[in-house]
Tab-separated table of C-alpha atoms and ligand atoms in Angstrom:
chain	number	residue	atom	x	y	z
A	22	UNK	CA	-20.536	-62.859	-47.643
A	23	UNK	CA	-16.993	-63.743	-46.446
A	24	UNK	CA	-17.042	-66.111	-43.290
A	25	UNK	CA	-14.252	-66.185	-41.751
A	26	UNK	CA	-15.134	-67.889	-38.181
A	27	UNK	CA	-13.353	-70.987	-38.828
A	28	UNK	CA	-10.156	-69.277	-39.785
A	29	UNK	CA	-10.167	-67.118	-36.659
A	30	UNK	CA	-10.682	-69.934	-34.423
A	31	UNK	CA	-8.116	-71.525	-35.101
A	32	UNK	CA	-5.826	-68.249	-35.749
A	33	UNK	CA	-4.709	-68.530	-39.428
A	34	UNK	CA	-5.154	-67.022	-42.456
A	35	UNK	CA	-7.665	-67.396	-44.843
A	36	UNK	CA	-5.204	-68.966	-47.448
A	37	UNK	CA	-3.475	-70.620	-44.794
A	38	UNK	CA	-2.022	-74.171	-46.189
A	39	UNK	CA	-2.965	-77.697	-44.934
A	40	UNK	CA	0.389	-77.795	-42.893
A	41	UNK	CA	-0.431	-74.501	-41.092
A	42	UNK	CA	-3.852	-75.405	-40.279
A	43	UNK	CA	-2.994	-78.633	-39.163
A	44	UNK	CA	-0.483	-77.175	-36.812
A	45	UNK	CA	-2.643	-74.483	-35.465
A	46	UNK	CA	-4.944	-77.342	-34.622
A	47	UNK	CA	-2.475	-79.527	-33.012
A	48	UNK	CA	-1.173	-77.067	-30.709
A	49	UNK	CA	-4.831	-75.583	-29.625
A	50	UNK	CA	-6.147	-79.116	-29.178
A	51	UNK	CA	-3.729	-79.731	-26.602
A	52	UNK	CA	-4.646	-76.714	-25.142
A	53	UNK	CA	-8.493	-77.097	-24.779
A	54	UNK	CA	-8.527	-80.892	-24.685
A	55	UNK	CA	-11.526	-81.729	-22.400
A	56	UNK	CA	-9.317	-84.014	-20.732
A	57	UNK	CA	-6.716	-81.476	-19.586
A	58	UNK	CA	-9.188	-77.973	-19.567
A	59	UNK	CA	-12.555	-79.239	-18.566
A	60	UNK	CA	-13.327	-75.226	-18.044
A	61	UNK	CA	-13.133	-74.622	-21.907
A	62	UNK	CA	-16.210	-75.935	-22.551
A	63	UNK	CA	-17.270	-75.986	-26.186
A	64	UNK	CA	-14.167	-74.692	-27.433
A	65	UNK	CA	-12.670	-77.879	-28.145
A	66	UNK	CA	-15.804	-78.769	-30.185
A	67	UNK	CA	-15.451	-75.508	-32.097
A	68	UNK	CA	-11.690	-76.221	-33.431
A	69	UNK	CA	-12.168	-79.723	-33.819
A	70	UNK	CA	-15.181	-78.736	-36.230
A	71	UNK	CA	-12.966	-75.949	-38.008
A	72	UNK	CA	-9.949	-78.035	-38.378
A	73	UNK	CA	-12.469	-81.006	-39.989
A	74	UNK	CA	-13.739	-78.627	-42.545
A	75	UNK	CA	-10.569	-76.708	-43.571
A	76	UNK	CA	-8.700	-79.476	-44.266
A	77	UNK	CA	-11.270	-81.113	-46.369
A	78	UNK	CA	-10.874	-79.489	-49.905
A	79	UNK	CA	-14.497	-79.905	-50.851
A	80	UNK	CA	-15.845	-78.709	-47.530
A	81	UNK	CA	-13.682	-76.059	-47.772
A	82	UNK	CA	-14.665	-74.997	-50.670
A	83	UNK	CA	-18.342	-74.831	-49.692
A	84	UNK	CA	-17.288	-72.900	-46.680
A	85	UNK	CA	-15.287	-70.400	-48.393
A	86	UNK	CA	-18.022	-69.864	-50.990
A	87	UNK	CA	-21.346	-69.901	-48.772
A	88	UNK	CA	-20.137	-69.681	-45.024
A	89	UNK	CA	-21.148	-72.032	-42.108
A	90	UNK	CA	-24.607	-72.552	-43.576
A	91	UNK	CA	-23.574	-74.030	-47.078
A	92	UNK	CA	-21.986	-76.583	-45.068
A	93	UNK	CA	-25.261	-77.372	-42.862
A	94	UNK	CA	-27.283	-77.096	-45.870
A	95	UNK	CA	-25.391	-79.351	-48.027
A	96	UNK	CA	-23.940	-76.995	-50.204
A	97	UNK	CA	-24.120	-79.007	-53.130
A	98	UNK	CA	-21.997	-81.659	-51.504
A	99	UNK	CA	-24.913	-83.808	-51.604
A	100	UNK	CA	-25.111	-86.963	-49.595
A	101	UNK	CA	-21.537	-86.612	-48.539
A	102	UNK	CA	-22.116	-83.993	-46.473
A	103	UNK	CA	-24.514	-86.201	-44.386
A	104	UNK	CA	-21.201	-87.751	-43.344
A	105	UNK	CA	-20.675	-84.759	-41.504
A	106	UNK	CA	-22.419	-85.736	-38.391
A	107	UNK	CA	-25.627	-83.865	-37.049
A	108	UNK	CA	-23.641	-83.829	-33.798
A	109	UNK	CA	-21.326	-80.675	-34.684
A	110	UNK	CA	-23.841	-78.603	-36.368
A	111	UNK	CA	-25.907	-79.084	-33.406
A	112	UNK	CA	-23.236	-77.808	-31.539
A	113	UNK	CA	-22.562	-74.763	-33.826
A	114	UNK	CA	-26.137	-74.019	-34.200
A	115	UNK	CA	-27.706	-74.541	-30.913
A	116	UNK	CA	-27.123	-73.380	-27.654
A	117	UNK	CA	-26.754	-69.914	-28.580
A	118	UNK	CA	-23.737	-70.473	-30.701
A	119	UNK	CA	-25.680	-70.019	-33.738
A	120	UNK	CA	-25.149	-65.982	-33.093
A	121	UNK	CA	-21.230	-65.965	-33.502
A	122	UNK	CA	-21.711	-67.317	-37.377
A	123	UNK	CA	-24.171	-64.639	-38.007
A	124	UNK	CA	-21.428	-61.915	-38.102
A	125	UNK	CA	-19.756	-63.040	-41.234
A	126	UNK	CA	-22.751	-61.627	-43.439
A	127	UNK	CA	-24.563	-64.018	-46.115
A	128	UNK	CA	-27.855	-65.088	-45.727
A	129	UNK	CA	-29.130	-65.679	-42.070
A	130	UNK	CA	-31.678	-67.920	-41.591
A	131	UNK	CA	-31.613	-68.818	-37.821
A	132	UNK	CA	-31.196	-71.982	-36.612
A	133	UNK	CA	-33.432	-74.837	-37.527
A	134	UNK	CA	-36.354	-74.567	-34.990
A	135	UNK	CA	-37.927	-78.206	-33.057
A	136	UNK	CA	-41.820	-78.471	-33.420
A	137	UNK	CA	-44.113	-76.563	-31.004
A	138	UNK	CA	-45.766	-78.763	-28.488
A	139	UNK	CA	-49.617	-78.072	-27.863
A	140	UNK	CA	-51.089	-79.069	-24.795
A	141	UNK	CA	-55.097	-77.996	-24.393
A	142	UNK	CA	-55.750	-76.705	-20.875
A	143	UNK	CA	-59.475	-76.928	-19.561
A	144	UNK	CA	-60.964	-73.647	-18.272
A	145	UNK	CA	-64.107	-72.770	-16.630
A	146	UNK	CA	-65.889	-69.602	-17.594
A	147	UNK	CA	-65.328	-68.536	-14.457
A	148	UNK	CA	-61.633	-68.917	-14.908
A	149	UNK	CA	-61.927	-66.822	-17.652
A	150	UNK	CA	-63.777	-64.295	-15.852
A	151	UNK	CA	-61.690	-63.923	-12.810
A	152	UNK	CA	-58.534	-65.198	-14.017
A	153	UNK	CA	-56.467	-67.855	-12.551
A	154	UNK	CA	-52.718	-69.793	-12.472
A	155	UNK	CA	-52.832	-73.135	-13.603
A	156	UNK	CA	-49.911	-75.410	-12.998
A	157	UNK	CA	-49.347	-77.484	-15.889
A	158	UNK	CA	-46.849	-80.639	-15.824
A	159	UNK	CA	-45.530	-81.751	-18.858
A	160	UNK	CA	-42.392	-84.100	-19.476
A	161	UNK	CA	-40.231	-82.849	-22.282
A	162	UNK	CA	-37.015	-84.035	-23.471
A	163	UNK	CA	-33.617	-82.314	-22.945
A	164	UNK	CA	-30.177	-82.279	-24.090
A	165	UNK	CA	-28.457	-84.511	-21.526
A	166	UNK	CA	-26.480	-82.754	-19.144
A	167	UNK	CA	-23.958	-85.388	-19.043
A	168	UNK	CA	-22.675	-85.437	-21.960
A	169	UNK	CA	-24.154	-82.044	-23.447
A	170	UNK	CA	-25.953	-83.563	-26.155
A	171	UNK	CA	-23.252	-85.542	-28.027
A	172	UNK	CA	-24.212	-88.904	-26.746
A	173	UNK	CA	-20.808	-89.817	-25.749
A	174	UNK	CA	-18.539	-89.752	-22.738
A	175	UNK	CA	-16.149	-86.953	-22.076
A	176	UNK	CA	-13.893	-86.348	-24.682
A	177	UNK	CA	-14.996	-88.768	-27.167
A	178	UNK	CA	-16.234	-88.487	-30.386
A	179	UNK	CA	-18.617	-90.619	-32.567
A	180	UNK	CA	-16.937	-92.607	-35.709
A	181	UNK	CA	-18.419	-92.393	-38.871
A	182	UNK	CA	-21.145	-95.531	-39.149
A	183	UNK	CA	-19.418	-97.989	-40.720
A	184	UNK	CA	-22.948	-99.290	-42.276
A	185	UNK	CA	-23.293	-96.324	-44.275
A	186	UNK	CA	-19.965	-95.391	-44.525
A	187	UNK	CA	-20.809	-92.223	-43.142
A	188	UNK	CA	-23.919	-91.238	-45.406
A	189	UNK	CA	-26.494	-91.773	-43.473
A	190	UNK	CA	-28.502	-93.597	-46.075
A	191	UNK	CA	-27.656	-96.896	-47.529
A	192	UNK	CA	-28.177	-97.570	-51.507
A	193	UNK	CA	-29.650	-100.853	-52.697
A	194	UNK	CA	-28.678	-101.518	-56.308
A	195	UNK	CA	-31.007	-104.379	-57.644
A	196	UNK	CA	-30.997	-106.169	-60.999
A	197	UNK	CA	-34.662	-106.082	-62.471
A	198	UNK	CA	-33.931	-107.351	-65.750
A	199	UNK	CA	-31.224	-107.807	-68.476
A	200	UNK	CA	-29.399	-104.575	-68.163
A	201	UNK	CA	-31.576	-103.116	-65.675
A	202	UNK	CA	-31.286	-102.262	-62.168
A	203	UNK	CA	-33.323	-100.351	-59.684
A	204	UNK	CA	-31.375	-97.890	-57.083
A	205	UNK	CA	-33.028	-97.544	-53.634
A	206	UNK	CA	-31.820	-95.428	-51.243
A	207	UNK	CA	-33.138	-95.774	-47.565
A	208	UNK	CA	-32.152	-94.321	-44.425
A	209	UNK	CA	-29.067	-96.329	-42.454
A	210	UNK	CA	-30.621	-98.124	-39.678
A	211	UNK	CA	-27.568	-98.540	-37.979
A	212	UNK	CA	-26.760	-94.666	-37.153
A	213	UNK	CA	-30.698	-94.050	-37.927
A	214	UNK	CA	-29.528	-91.347	-40.819
A	215	UNK	CA	-27.019	-89.575	-38.822
A	216	UNK	CA	-24.026	-90.827	-40.387
A	217	UNK	CA	-21.898	-91.420	-37.386
A	218	UNK	CA	-22.040	-93.569	-34.701
A	219	UNK	CA	-21.221	-93.502	-30.547
A	220	UNK	CA	-19.397	-96.628	-29.709
A	221	UNK	CA	-21.018	-98.781	-27.532
A	222	UNK	CA	-18.432	-98.481	-24.753
A	223	UNK	CA	-17.996	-94.367	-25.175
A	224	UNK	CA	-21.793	-93.895	-24.909
A	225	UNK	CA	-23.048	-91.533	-22.311
A	226	UNK	CA	-24.218	-93.576	-19.395
A	227	UNK	CA	-27.050	-90.817	-18.522
A	228	UNK	CA	-28.554	-91.188	-21.680
A	229	UNK	CA	-27.810	-94.511	-23.078
A	230	UNK	CA	-26.057	-92.583	-26.250
A	231	UNK	CA	-29.781	-90.834	-26.867
A	232	UNK	CA	-28.217	-87.301	-26.269
A	233	UNK	CA	-31.426	-86.374	-24.815
A	234	UNK	CA	-33.251	-87.252	-21.353
A	235	UNK	CA	-36.290	-86.967	-20.267
A	236	UNK	CA	-37.406	-84.333	-17.589
A	237	UNK	CA	-40.954	-83.379	-15.731
A	238	UNK	CA	-41.131	-79.707	-15.948
A	239	UNK	CA	-44.220	-77.673	-14.197
A	240	UNK	CA	-45.215	-74.458	-16.345
A	241	UNK	CA	-47.606	-71.940	-14.560
A	242	UNK	CA	-49.983	-70.630	-17.155
A	243	UNK	CA	-51.734	-67.639	-16.407
A	244	UNK	CA	-55.042	-67.145	-17.320
A	245	UNK	CA	-56.031	-63.622	-17.431
A	246	UNK	CA	-59.118	-62.251	-16.743
A	247	UNK	CA	-60.993	-61.607	-20.307
A	248	UNK	CA	-59.131	-64.162	-21.895
A	249	UNK	CA	-61.166	-66.615	-24.903
A	250	UNK	CA	-61.663	-69.932	-25.433
A	251	UNK	CA	-59.118	-71.329	-27.769
A	252	UNK	CA	-56.629	-68.382	-26.759
A	253	UNK	CA	-53.198	-69.353	-26.972
A	254	UNK	CA	-50.599	-68.743	-24.287
A	255	UNK	CA	-46.982	-69.339	-25.913
A	256	UNK	CA	-43.964	-70.542	-23.643
A	257	UNK	CA	-40.980	-69.615	-26.259
A	258	UNK	CA	-38.690	-72.275	-26.186
A	259	UNK	CA	-40.030	-74.965	-23.705
A	260	UNK	CA	-40.758	-77.468	-26.076
A	261	UNK	CA	-38.559	-80.618	-26.509
A	262	UNK	CA	-34.887	-80.427	-26.644
A	263	UNK	CA	-32.366	-81.856	-29.281
A	264	UNK	CA	-28.979	-80.899	-29.653
A	265	UNK	CA	-28.343	-78.445	-32.836
A	266	UNK	CA	-32.110	-77.726	-32.924
A	267	UNK	CA	-33.687	-74.316	-31.187
A	268	UNK	CA	-36.357	-75.483	-29.384
A	269	UNK	CA	-39.839	-74.914	-30.391
A	270	UNK	CA	-42.670	-73.590	-28.155
A	271	UNK	CA	-45.163	-75.050	-25.885
A	272	UNK	CA	-48.687	-73.531	-26.817
A	273	UNK	CA	-51.328	-73.852	-24.345
A	274	UNK	CA	-54.944	-73.795	-25.951
A	275	UNK	CA	-57.264	-72.540	-23.535
A	276	UNK	CA	-60.631	-74.962	-23.811
A	277	UNK	CA	-63.834	-73.572	-21.925
A	278	UNK	CA	-66.188	-75.729	-20.992
A	279	UNK	CA	-69.551	-75.128	-21.470
A	280	UNK	CA	-71.359	-73.099	-18.549
A	281	UNK	CA	-74.744	-74.007	-17.367
A	282	UNK	CA	-76.447	-70.511	-16.943
A	283	UNK	CA	-73.893	-67.858	-19.189
A	284	UNK	CA	-73.099	-68.252	-22.721
A	285	UNK	CA	-70.243	-65.705	-23.976
A	286	UNK	CA	-70.106	-63.980	-26.818
A	287	UNK	CA	-66.990	-61.225	-27.202
A	288	UNK	CA	-67.552	-59.049	-24.345
A	289	UNK	CA	-71.142	-59.901	-23.341
A	290	UNK	CA	-72.959	-62.698	-21.848
A	291	UNK	CA	-76.007	-64.272	-22.364
A	292	UNK	CA	-78.663	-66.277	-20.320
A	293	UNK	CA	-81.770	-67.510	-20.825
A	294	UNK	CA	-84.461	-66.709	-17.622
A	295	UNK	CA	-87.806	-68.304	-16.900
A	296	UNK	CA	-90.198	-66.298	-15.372
A	297	UNK	CA	-94.099	-67.150	-14.335
A	298	UNK	CA	-96.891	-65.546	-15.997
A	299	UNK	CA	-97.198	-63.436	-12.981
A	300	UNK	CA	-93.541	-62.116	-12.971
A	301	UNK	CA	-93.870	-61.115	-16.655
A	302	UNK	CA	-97.083	-59.151	-15.884
A	303	UNK	CA	-96.494	-57.969	-12.417
A	304	UNK	CA	-92.742	-57.451	-11.951
A	305	UNK	CA	-90.281	-59.438	-10.221
A	306	UNK	CA	-86.868	-59.628	-8.411
A	307	UNK	CA	-84.484	-62.387	-8.978
A	308	UNK	CA	-81.182	-62.946	-7.777
A	309	UNK	CA	-78.657	-64.302	-9.945
A	310	UNK	CA	-75.051	-65.847	-9.298
A	311	UNK	CA	-72.695	-64.203	-11.503
A	312	UNK	CA	-69.298	-65.774	-12.215
A	313	UNK	CA	-67.608	-64.175	-9.688
A	314	UNK	CA	-70.002	-65.049	-6.850
A	315	UNK	CA	-71.072	-61.722	-6.503
A	316	UNK	CA	-75.235	-61.828	-6.808
A	317	UNK	CA	-76.591	-59.750	-9.092
A	318	UNK	CA	-80.621	-58.811	-8.354
A	319	UNK	CA	-82.244	-58.322	-11.770
A	320	UNK	CA	-85.493	-56.269	-11.303
A	321	UNK	CA	-88.606	-55.760	-13.331
A	322	UNK	CA	-91.166	-52.814	-12.020
A	323	UNK	CA	-94.859	-53.662	-11.745
A	324	UNK	CA	-96.429	-52.370	-15.171
A	325	UNK	CA	-93.696	-53.595	-16.992
A	326	UNK	CA	-94.551	-56.703	-19.090
A	327	UNK	CA	-92.317	-58.970	-20.239
A	328	UNK	CA	-93.535	-61.198	-23.184
A	329	UNK	CA	-92.256	-64.759	-24.244
A	330	UNK	CA	-88.826	-64.310	-25.633
A	331	UNK	CA	-88.341	-60.502	-24.400
A	332	UNK	CA	-84.798	-59.459	-24.215
A	333	UNK	CA	-83.130	-57.398	-22.029
A	334	UNK	CA	-79.845	-56.307	-21.043
A	335	UNK	CA	-77.573	-54.873	-18.282
A	336	UNK	CA	-74.989	-52.352	-18.993
A	337	UNK	CA	-71.977	-53.496	-17.546
A	338	UNK	CA	-72.290	-57.162	-16.096
A	339	UNK	CA	-70.969	-58.577	-19.089
A	340	UNK	CA	-67.468	-60.228	-19.436
A	341	UNK	CA	-63.972	-58.279	-18.528
A	342	UNK	CA	-61.891	-57.254	-21.466
A	343	UNK	CA	-59.053	-58.499	-21.750
A	344	UNK	CA	-56.016	-56.299	-20.490
A	345	UNK	CA	-58.675	-53.900	-19.450
A	346	UNK	CA	-59.994	-55.603	-16.424
A	347	UNK	CA	-62.062	-53.002	-15.210
A	348	UNK	CA	-64.023	-52.596	-18.325
A	349	UNK	CA	-66.582	-55.113	-19.047
A	350	UNK	CA	-69.293	-56.398	-21.767
A	351	UNK	CA	-73.243	-56.191	-21.566
A	352	UNK	CA	-75.140	-59.098	-19.962
A	353	UNK	CA	-78.349	-60.389	-22.243
A	354	UNK	CA	-81.458	-61.817	-20.726
A	355	UNK	CA	-83.795	-63.422	-22.956
A	356	UNK	CA	-86.951	-64.195	-20.980
A	357	UNK	CA	-88.880	-67.730	-21.225
A	358	UNK	CA	-92.669	-67.158	-19.859
A	359	UNK	CA	-94.147	-70.092	-17.561
A	360	UNK	CA	-97.499	-69.901	-18.271
A	361	UNK	CA	-99.769	-71.563	-15.705
A	362	UNK	CA	-101.006	-75.174	-16.289
A	363	UNK	CA	-104.665	-76.242	-17.506
A	364	UNK	CA	-107.227	-75.793	-14.855
A	365	UNK	CA	-104.858	-74.246	-12.889
A	366	UNK	CA	-107.554	-72.056	-10.580
A	367	UNK	CA	-111.204	-73.135	-9.909
A	368	UNK	CA	-113.664	-72.176	-12.114
A	369	UNK	CA	-114.943	-69.039	-10.276
A	370	UNK	CA	-111.757	-67.315	-10.489
A	371	UNK	CA	-111.513	-66.950	-14.450
A	372	UNK	CA	-114.194	-64.289	-14.581
A	373	UNK	CA	-112.278	-62.446	-11.855
A	374	UNK	CA	-109.100	-62.392	-13.937
A	375	UNK	CA	-110.467	-61.391	-16.920
A	376	UNK	CA	-112.151	-58.033	-14.875
A	377	UNK	CA	-108.706	-57.466	-13.977
A	378	UNK	CA	-107.226	-57.966	-17.429
A	379	UNK	CA	-107.837	-56.011	-20.483
A	380	UNK	CA	-110.451	-56.983	-22.351
A	381	UNK	CA	-111.096	-59.476	-24.880
A	382	UNK	CA	-112.379	-59.051	-28.583
A	383	UNK	CA	-115.733	-58.401	-28.898
A	384	UNK	CA	-117.803	-61.592	-30.422
A	385	UNK	CA	-120.864	-61.449	-32.791
A	386	UNK	CA	-122.264	-64.803	-34.573
A	387	UNK	CA	-121.455	-63.977	-38.153
A	388	UNK	CA	-124.644	-63.807	-40.068
A	389	UNK	CA	-125.274	-66.664	-42.693
A	390	UNK	CA	-126.430	-70.038	-42.564
A	391	UNK	CA	-122.102	-71.481	-43.563
A	392	UNK	CA	-121.074	-70.886	-39.847
A	393	UNK	CA	-119.544	-73.641	-37.936
A	394	UNK	CA	-118.346	-74.320	-34.184
A	395	UNK	CA	-115.291	-76.388	-34.262
A	396	UNK	CA	-113.087	-77.380	-31.375
A	397	UNK	CA	-109.445	-76.726	-30.857
A	398	UNK	CA	-107.662	-79.850	-30.128
A	399	UNK	CA	-104.052	-80.535	-28.954
A	400	UNK	CA	-101.787	-79.850	-32.177
A	401	UNK	CA	-99.939	-82.938	-33.429
A	402	UNK	CA	-96.713	-82.378	-34.810
A	403	UNK	CA	-96.097	-85.585	-36.758
A	404	UNK	CA	-99.442	-85.159	-38.898
A	405	UNK	CA	-98.968	-81.048	-38.996
A	406	UNK	CA	-95.359	-81.270	-40.456
A	407	UNK	CA	-95.979	-83.980	-42.678
A	408	UNK	CA	-99.397	-81.614	-44.526
A	409	UNK	CA	-96.815	-78.639	-44.574
A	410	UNK	CA	-94.207	-80.780	-46.395
A	411	UNK	CA	-97.084	-81.837	-49.608
A	412	UNK	CA	-98.106	-78.091	-49.639
A	413	UNK	CA	-94.476	-76.867	-49.939
A	414	UNK	CA	-94.165	-79.549	-52.812
A	415	UNK	CA	-97.178	-78.377	-54.882
A	416	UNK	CA	-96.294	-74.814	-54.582
A	417	UNK	CA	-92.974	-75.881	-55.775
A	418	UNK	CA	-94.633	-77.590	-59.241
A	419	UNK	CA	-96.397	-74.474	-59.728
A	420	UNK	CA	-93.703	-72.514	-59.338
A	421	UNK	CA	-91.769	-74.617	-62.158
A	422	UNK	CA	-94.295	-74.861	-64.735
A	423	UNK	CA	-97.089	-72.476	-64.216
A	424	UNK	CA	-95.761	-68.452	-63.938
A	425	UNK	CA	-92.574	-69.359	-66.356
A	426	UNK	CA	-95.156	-70.700	-69.153
A	427	UNK	CA	-97.478	-67.925	-68.347
A	428	UNK	CA	-94.248	-65.355	-68.607
A	429	UNK	CA	-93.296	-66.625	-72.103
A	430	UNK	CA	-97.061	-65.915	-73.433
A	431	UNK	CA	-97.043	-62.326	-72.421
B	19	ZN	ZN1	-25.837	-88.071	-22.168
B	20	ZN	ZN1	-25.118	-95.433	-40.825
């Protein structure tokens, strides 16, 4: 549980007095001040932070009891801790420094993480079949390189916000009746809830005190053979940066645009092919352009009859399997048969054709007087469907009343 990191930073014992801490800090601050020692990097911020915590009785108590994360989480200090400044925590928990505090033991939760950024990427079925590398240009915020995300010029530090006394919140008290007050908290508009402000003249010029700048980034998205619609490709830590927060990921979501010919179902491909009546009866050879630009010739031998709606498959001509690109699913074809139009041939042809086709059913006029010849008319879906619905309704009625009652009496 014990986390001694802050004491170690100042080179003092855990039970060091305020005086010892001050002395140690002064000595180290001289050595590592960025003005004097620009190479020291973040060392100055670290010792300043340690000093700030260990000379504040409340913060020191929280730190001793709960370690660095206790401070970050407010550790029971409530709103007072808000004045601590996001920036310093940012410094400790961001940029890989968070790791050094993990050694102290205690709870480990990892640094706070920014939101993921999701980008859709339109791909064709060909792209998913063959694989492809796409360049994705995005704009993201990065921690300002000039100020390292402090928002201030070298060697400056933000001061507690005056508007909220460093709390980050403002408390409004309103009298709403005799002896009744209403208390309302709002985020401090001056410091946007951060509790501290960089004075105008100390602000970093590059980011205007915003701590981050915007950068155009180009990501190479590798769409592998066999990837599927809605598949996610994750770029770890490429999300927007913010000081003190581990950046989230950029997540690219593939969106397949519909294909004119093929529909994909897992590893299989499906397509519908229109063939003529002649082809359905007498065989065919039909070239089909596949997704990798090969031409696949599908064949049906004479004597094979393809009825309307018939389904056939071609083994191994489906979709490549992700990460096993030489394995493929199957291609399934559904055949629609295009019959010839009315009167497609002159009259004398039909008896000839009949001579070639299987014999028709024999017809003998049924005996008796109640035999009528009727003509077939073209089907009219609107009238047909209405009568169909009426019938269904009648059946319903019967089902509810009829059989139920009968059953009861049996
Ligand atoms: Zn800056
Ligand atoms: Zn404020």
